[in-house]
CSV table of C-alpha atoms in Angstrom, one decimal:
chain,number,residue,atom,x,y,z
A,1,UNK,CA,121.2,146.4,39.8
A,2,UNK,CA,124.1,149.1,39.4
A,3,UNK,CA,126.6,149.8,42.2
A,4,UNK,CA,124.9,153.4,42.4
A,5,UNK,CA,121.5,152.0,43.5
A,6,UNK,CA,122.9,149.3,45.7
A,7,UNK,CA,124.7,152.9,47.6
A,8,UNK,CA,121.1,154.5,47.6
A,9,UNK,CA,119.3,151.1,49.6
A,10,UNK,CA,122.3,150.8,51.9
A,11,UNK,CA,121.9,154.4,52.9
A,12,UNK,CA,117.9,154.1,53.1
A,13,UNK,CA,118.8,151.2,55.5
A,14,UNK,CA,121.1,152.6,57.8
A,15,UNK,CA,118.5,156.3,58.0
A,16,UNK,CA,115.7,153.5,58.8
A,17,UNK,CA,117.9,151.6,61.4
A,18,UNK,CA,118.9,155.7,63.0
A,19,UNK,CA,115.7,157.2,62.4
A,20,UNK,CA,113.7,153.6,64.4
A,21,UNK,CA,116.8,154.2,66.9
A,22,UNK,CA,116.2,157.3,67.8
A,23,UNK,CA,112.8,157.2,68.1
A,24,UNK,CA,113.1,154.3,70.7
A,25,UNK,CA,116.1,156.5,72.8
A,26,UNK,CA,113.1,159.3,72.5
A,27,UNK,CA,111.0,157.9,74.9
A,28,UNK,CA,113.2,157.1,77.8
A,29,UNK,CA,113.3,160.3,79.5
A,30,UNK,CA,115.0,160.7,83.5
A,31,UNK,CA,113.0,159.3,86.3
A,32,UNK,CA,113.3,159.6,90.3
A,33,UNK,CA,112.2,158.7,92.8
A,34,UNK,CA,111.3,161.0,96.0
A,35,UNK,CA,111.6,160.2,99.5
A,36,UNK,CA,111.1,163.8,100.3
A,37,UNK,CA,107.9,164.9,100.6
A,38,UNK,CA,106.9,165.4,104.3
A,39,UNK,CA,103.4,164.0,104.1
A,40,UNK,CA,104.7,160.8,103.8
A,41,UNK,CA,108.0,160.9,106.4
A,42,UNK,CA,106.8,159.3,109.9
A,43,UNK,CA,109.0,158.7,112.8
A,44,UNK,CA,110.0,155.3,114.2
A,45,UNK,CA,109.8,153.5,111.2
A,46,UNK,CA,111.2,150.2,111.0
A,47,UNK,CA,112.1,149.3,107.9
A,48,UNK,CA,114.5,151.1,105.9
A,49,UNK,CA,114.9,151.1,101.8
A,50,UNK,CA,119.2,150.2,101.4
A,51,UNK,CA,119.5,150.2,97.9
A,52,UNK,CA,117.3,150.9,94.4
A,53,UNK,CA,118.4,148.8,91.5
A,54,UNK,CA,116.6,149.6,87.9
A,55,UNK,CA,117.5,146.9,85.6
A,56,UNK,CA,120.6,145.7,87.3
A,57,UNK,CA,122.2,148.3,87.8
A,58,UNK,CA,121.8,150.3,91.3
A,59,UNK,CA,121.1,153.9,91.7
A,60,UNK,CA,121.6,156.9,94.6
A,61,UNK,CA,118.6,157.9,96.5
A,62,UNK,CA,117.4,160.6,94.7
A,63,UNK,CA,119.2,160.0,91.4
A,64,UNK,CA,117.6,160.6,88.4
A,65,UNK,CA,118.3,157.7,85.6
A,66,UNK,CA,117.5,157.2,82.2
A,67,UNK,CA,114.3,155.4,81.6
A,68,UNK,CA,111.7,154.4,79.2
A,69,UNK,CA,107.5,154.9,80.6
A,70,UNK,CA,107.4,151.1,81.3
A,71,UNK,CA,109.9,152.3,84.4
A,72,UNK,CA,108.4,150.9,86.9
A,73,UNK,CA,108.1,147.7,85.7
A,74,UNK,CA,112.4,147.0,85.7
A,75,UNK,CA,112.1,148.6,89.5
A,76,UNK,CA,113.6,146.3,92.4
A,77,UNK,CA,114.2,147.7,96.2
A,78,UNK,CA,116.3,145.9,99.1
A,79,UNK,CA,114.2,146.9,102.0
A,80,UNK,CA,116.6,145.8,105.6
A,81,UNK,CA,114.9,145.5,108.7
A,82,UNK,CA,115.5,147.6,111.1
A,83,UNK,CA,113.7,147.0,114.0
A,84,UNK,CA,114.4,144.2,117.3
A,85,UNK,CA,111.2,141.9,116.0
A,86,UNK,CA,110.4,139.9,112.5
A,87,UNK,CA,108.7,141.4,110.5
A,88,UNK,CA,105.8,139.3,108.4
A,89,UNK,CA,104.3,142.2,106.3
A,90,UNK,CA,104.9,145.6,105.1
A,91,UNK,CA,103.5,147.0,102.6
A,92,UNK,CA,105.0,150.2,101.0
A,93,UNK,CA,103.4,153.0,98.4
A,94,UNK,CA,104.9,154.1,94.8
A,95,UNK,CA,103.0,157.3,94.3
A,96,UNK,CA,102.4,158.7,91.1
A,97,UNK,CA,102.1,162.6,92.3
A,98,UNK,CA,99.0,164.9,91.0
A,99,UNK,CA,99.5,166.7,87.8
A,100,UNK,CA,97.6,168.3,85.2
A,101,UNK,CA,95.5,165.1,84.4
A,102,UNK,CA,95.5,163.9,87.8
A,103,UNK,CA,93.2,165.3,90.3
A,104,UNK,CA,94.3,163.5,93.1
A,105,UNK,CA,98.0,160.9,93.9
A,106,UNK,CA,98.0,157.1,92.6
A,107,UNK,CA,99.1,155.0,95.4
A,108,UNK,CA,100.8,151.8,93.4
A,109,UNK,CA,101.4,149.2,96.4
A,110,UNK,CA,104.8,147.0,96.6
A,111,UNK,CA,104.5,144.3,99.4
A,112,UNK,CA,106.3,142.0,101.8
A,113,UNK,CA,104.8,138.8,102.6
A,114,UNK,CA,101.3,138.8,104.4
A,115,UNK,CA,98.8,140.9,106.8
A,116,UNK,CA,98.3,139.8,110.1
A,117,UNK,CA,95.0,140.9,110.0
A,118,UNK,CA,92.1,142.3,107.4
A,119,UNK,CA,89.2,144.8,108.0
A,120,UNK,CA,86.0,144.8,106.9
A,121,UNK,CA,84.0,148.0,106.5
A,122,UNK,CA,83.5,148.5,110.1
A,123,UNK,CA,86.5,148.2,110.7
A,124,UNK,CA,86.6,144.9,113.3
A,125,UNK,CA,89.7,142.5,112.8
A,126,UNK,CA,90.2,139.1,111.8
A,127,UNK,CA,93.5,137.3,112.1
A,128,UNK,CA,94.9,135.8,108.7
A,129,UNK,CA,95.7,132.0,109.3
A,130,UNK,CA,98.6,131.4,107.1
A,131,UNK,CA,101.5,128.6,107.4
A,132,UNK,CA,104.9,129.3,106.6
A,133,UNK,CA,104.4,132.8,106.4
A,134,UNK,CA,107.4,134.8,104.7
A,135,UNK,CA,109.8,136.2,108.0
A,136,UNK,CA,112.1,139.2,107.4
A,137,UNK,CA,114.0,139.1,111.1
A,138,UNK,CA,116.2,142.0,112.4
A,139,UNK,CA,118.8,143.0,110.3
A,140,UNK,CA,118.0,141.0,106.8
A,141,UNK,CA,117.4,141.9,104.0
A,142,UNK,CA,114.6,141.8,100.6
A,143,UNK,CA,114.5,142.8,97.2
A,144,UNK,CA,110.7,143.6,96.4
A,145,UNK,CA,108.4,144.8,93.8
A,146,UNK,CA,105.6,145.9,92.3
A,147,UNK,CA,103.7,142.2,91.4
A,148,UNK,CA,103.5,142.6,88.0
A,149,UNK,CA,99.7,142.0,88.0
A,150,UNK,CA,99.2,144.8,90.5
A,151,UNK,CA,101.3,147.1,88.1
A,152,UNK,CA,99.3,146.5,84.8
A,153,UNK,CA,95.6,147.1,86.4
A,154,UNK,CA,97.2,150.9,87.5
A,155,UNK,CA,98.8,150.7,84.3
A,156,UNK,CA,95.3,150.4,82.3
A,157,UNK,CA,94.0,152.8,85.0
A,158,UNK,CA,96.8,155.5,84.2
A,159,UNK,CA,96.2,155.1,81.0
A,160,UNK,CA,92.8,155.7,80.8
A,161,UNK,CA,93.5,159.5,82.2
A,162,UNK,CA,96.7,159.7,80.0
A,163,UNK,CA,99.2,160.3,82.5
A,164,UNK,CA,100.9,156.7,82.6
A,165,UNK,CA,104.6,158.6,81.7
A,166,UNK,CA,105.6,160.2,84.5
A,167,UNK,CA,108.6,161.1,85.9
A,168,UNK,CA,108.9,160.9,89.4
A,169,UNK,CA,107.0,158.7,92.3
A,170,UNK,CA,107.1,159.2,96.1
A,171,UNK,CA,107.6,156.0,98.5
A,172,UNK,CA,105.6,155.8,101.4
A,173,UNK,CA,106.3,154.0,104.2
A,174,UNK,CA,102.7,153.4,105.0
A,175,UNK,CA,102.8,149.6,107.3
A,176,UNK,CA,104.4,146.7,109.0
A,177,UNK,CA,103.2,143.9,110.6
A,178,UNK,CA,105.1,142.1,113.1
A,179,UNK,CA,105.3,138.5,113.9
A,180,UNK,CA,104.3,139.3,117.9
A,181,UNK,CA,100.8,140.3,116.6
A,182,UNK,CA,102.0,144.0,116.7
A,183,UNK,CA,102.7,146.5,113.9
A,184,UNK,CA,103.6,150.2,112.8
A,185,UNK,CA,100.8,152.2,110.7
A,186,UNK,CA,102.1,155.9,109.5
A,187,UNK,CA,103.3,156.5,112.2
A,188,UNK,CA,101.7,154.4,114.8
A,189,UNK,CA,102.5,151.9,116.4
A,190,UNK,CA,99.6,148.9,118.0
A,191,UNK,CA,99.3,145.9,119.6
A,192,UNK,CA,96.6,143.4,118.7
A,193,UNK,CA,95.4,139.8,120.4
A,194,UNK,CA,95.1,136.5,118.4
A,195,UNK,CA,91.2,138.1,118.2
A,196,UNK,CA,92.3,141.0,116.3
A,197,UNK,CA,91.2,143.4,119.7
A,198,UNK,CA,93.4,146.6,120.0
A,199,UNK,CA,95.6,145.9,123.8
A,200,UNK,CA,97.2,148.7,123.2
A,201,UNK,CA,98.7,151.6,121.7
A,202,UNK,CA,101.2,154.4,121.1
A,203,UNK,CA,99.0,158.1,122.1
A,204,UNK,CA,98.3,160.1,118.5
A,205,UNK,CA,95.7,161.1,116.5
A,206,UNK,CA,95.5,158.2,114.4
A,207,UNK,CA,96.3,156.0,116.9
A,208,UNK,CA,92.4,154.8,117.5
A,209,UNK,CA,91.2,154.5,114.3
A,210,UNK,CA,91.9,151.1,112.8
A,211,UNK,CA,95.1,149.8,111.2
A,212,UNK,CA,94.7,149.0,107.5
A,213,UNK,CA,96.3,146.2,106.1
A,214,UNK,CA,97.1,147.5,102.3
A,215,UNK,CA,95.3,149.5,100.7
A,216,UNK,CA,95.0,149.8,95.8
A,217,UNK,CA,94.2,153.0,93.9
A,218,UNK,CA,92.6,152.5,90.9
């Protein structure tokens, strides 16, 4: 093979590499986490999101970051207990907002620990006994991410609707359980005994509704 042919092969190879690199880069878009939606802001929240991290790099609240469509896979959250009680469970929802392919938002759960109570279809609470519960004491922080099996299931659901490549998610702190059989859910504080019976609650329009330990939307 002469020099001319070698040069042509070299140039062609470089062009292919650049084209593939360009194609891979084009899959990256600016993504963001939105904490400002009033639908998901509640009073007396006992936990605080102190930092976000994507692929080992921290970014600020409201900052746009360049990432591919599987960006939630590499996203972690550092959560701080800002209450005076020890937390045994919390649930945060990443809400994929409505779009032309989504008639309703999709709620992807992000969880720590184990809920104190589970509820049947009639709203009857059952205490869930669990040894060596994970604990988040006042002032402590924990880093969490969406569990891989959860993310896989929701990704499949979004793909079926043609909505898997979303640019933002709302964040919704949904439910917190404390080790003294009390808790906080969407702005309402509650207290139960070990049998699951409600002992007291803050008087709000939602206070008589059962506290749901978690919800998954597929």
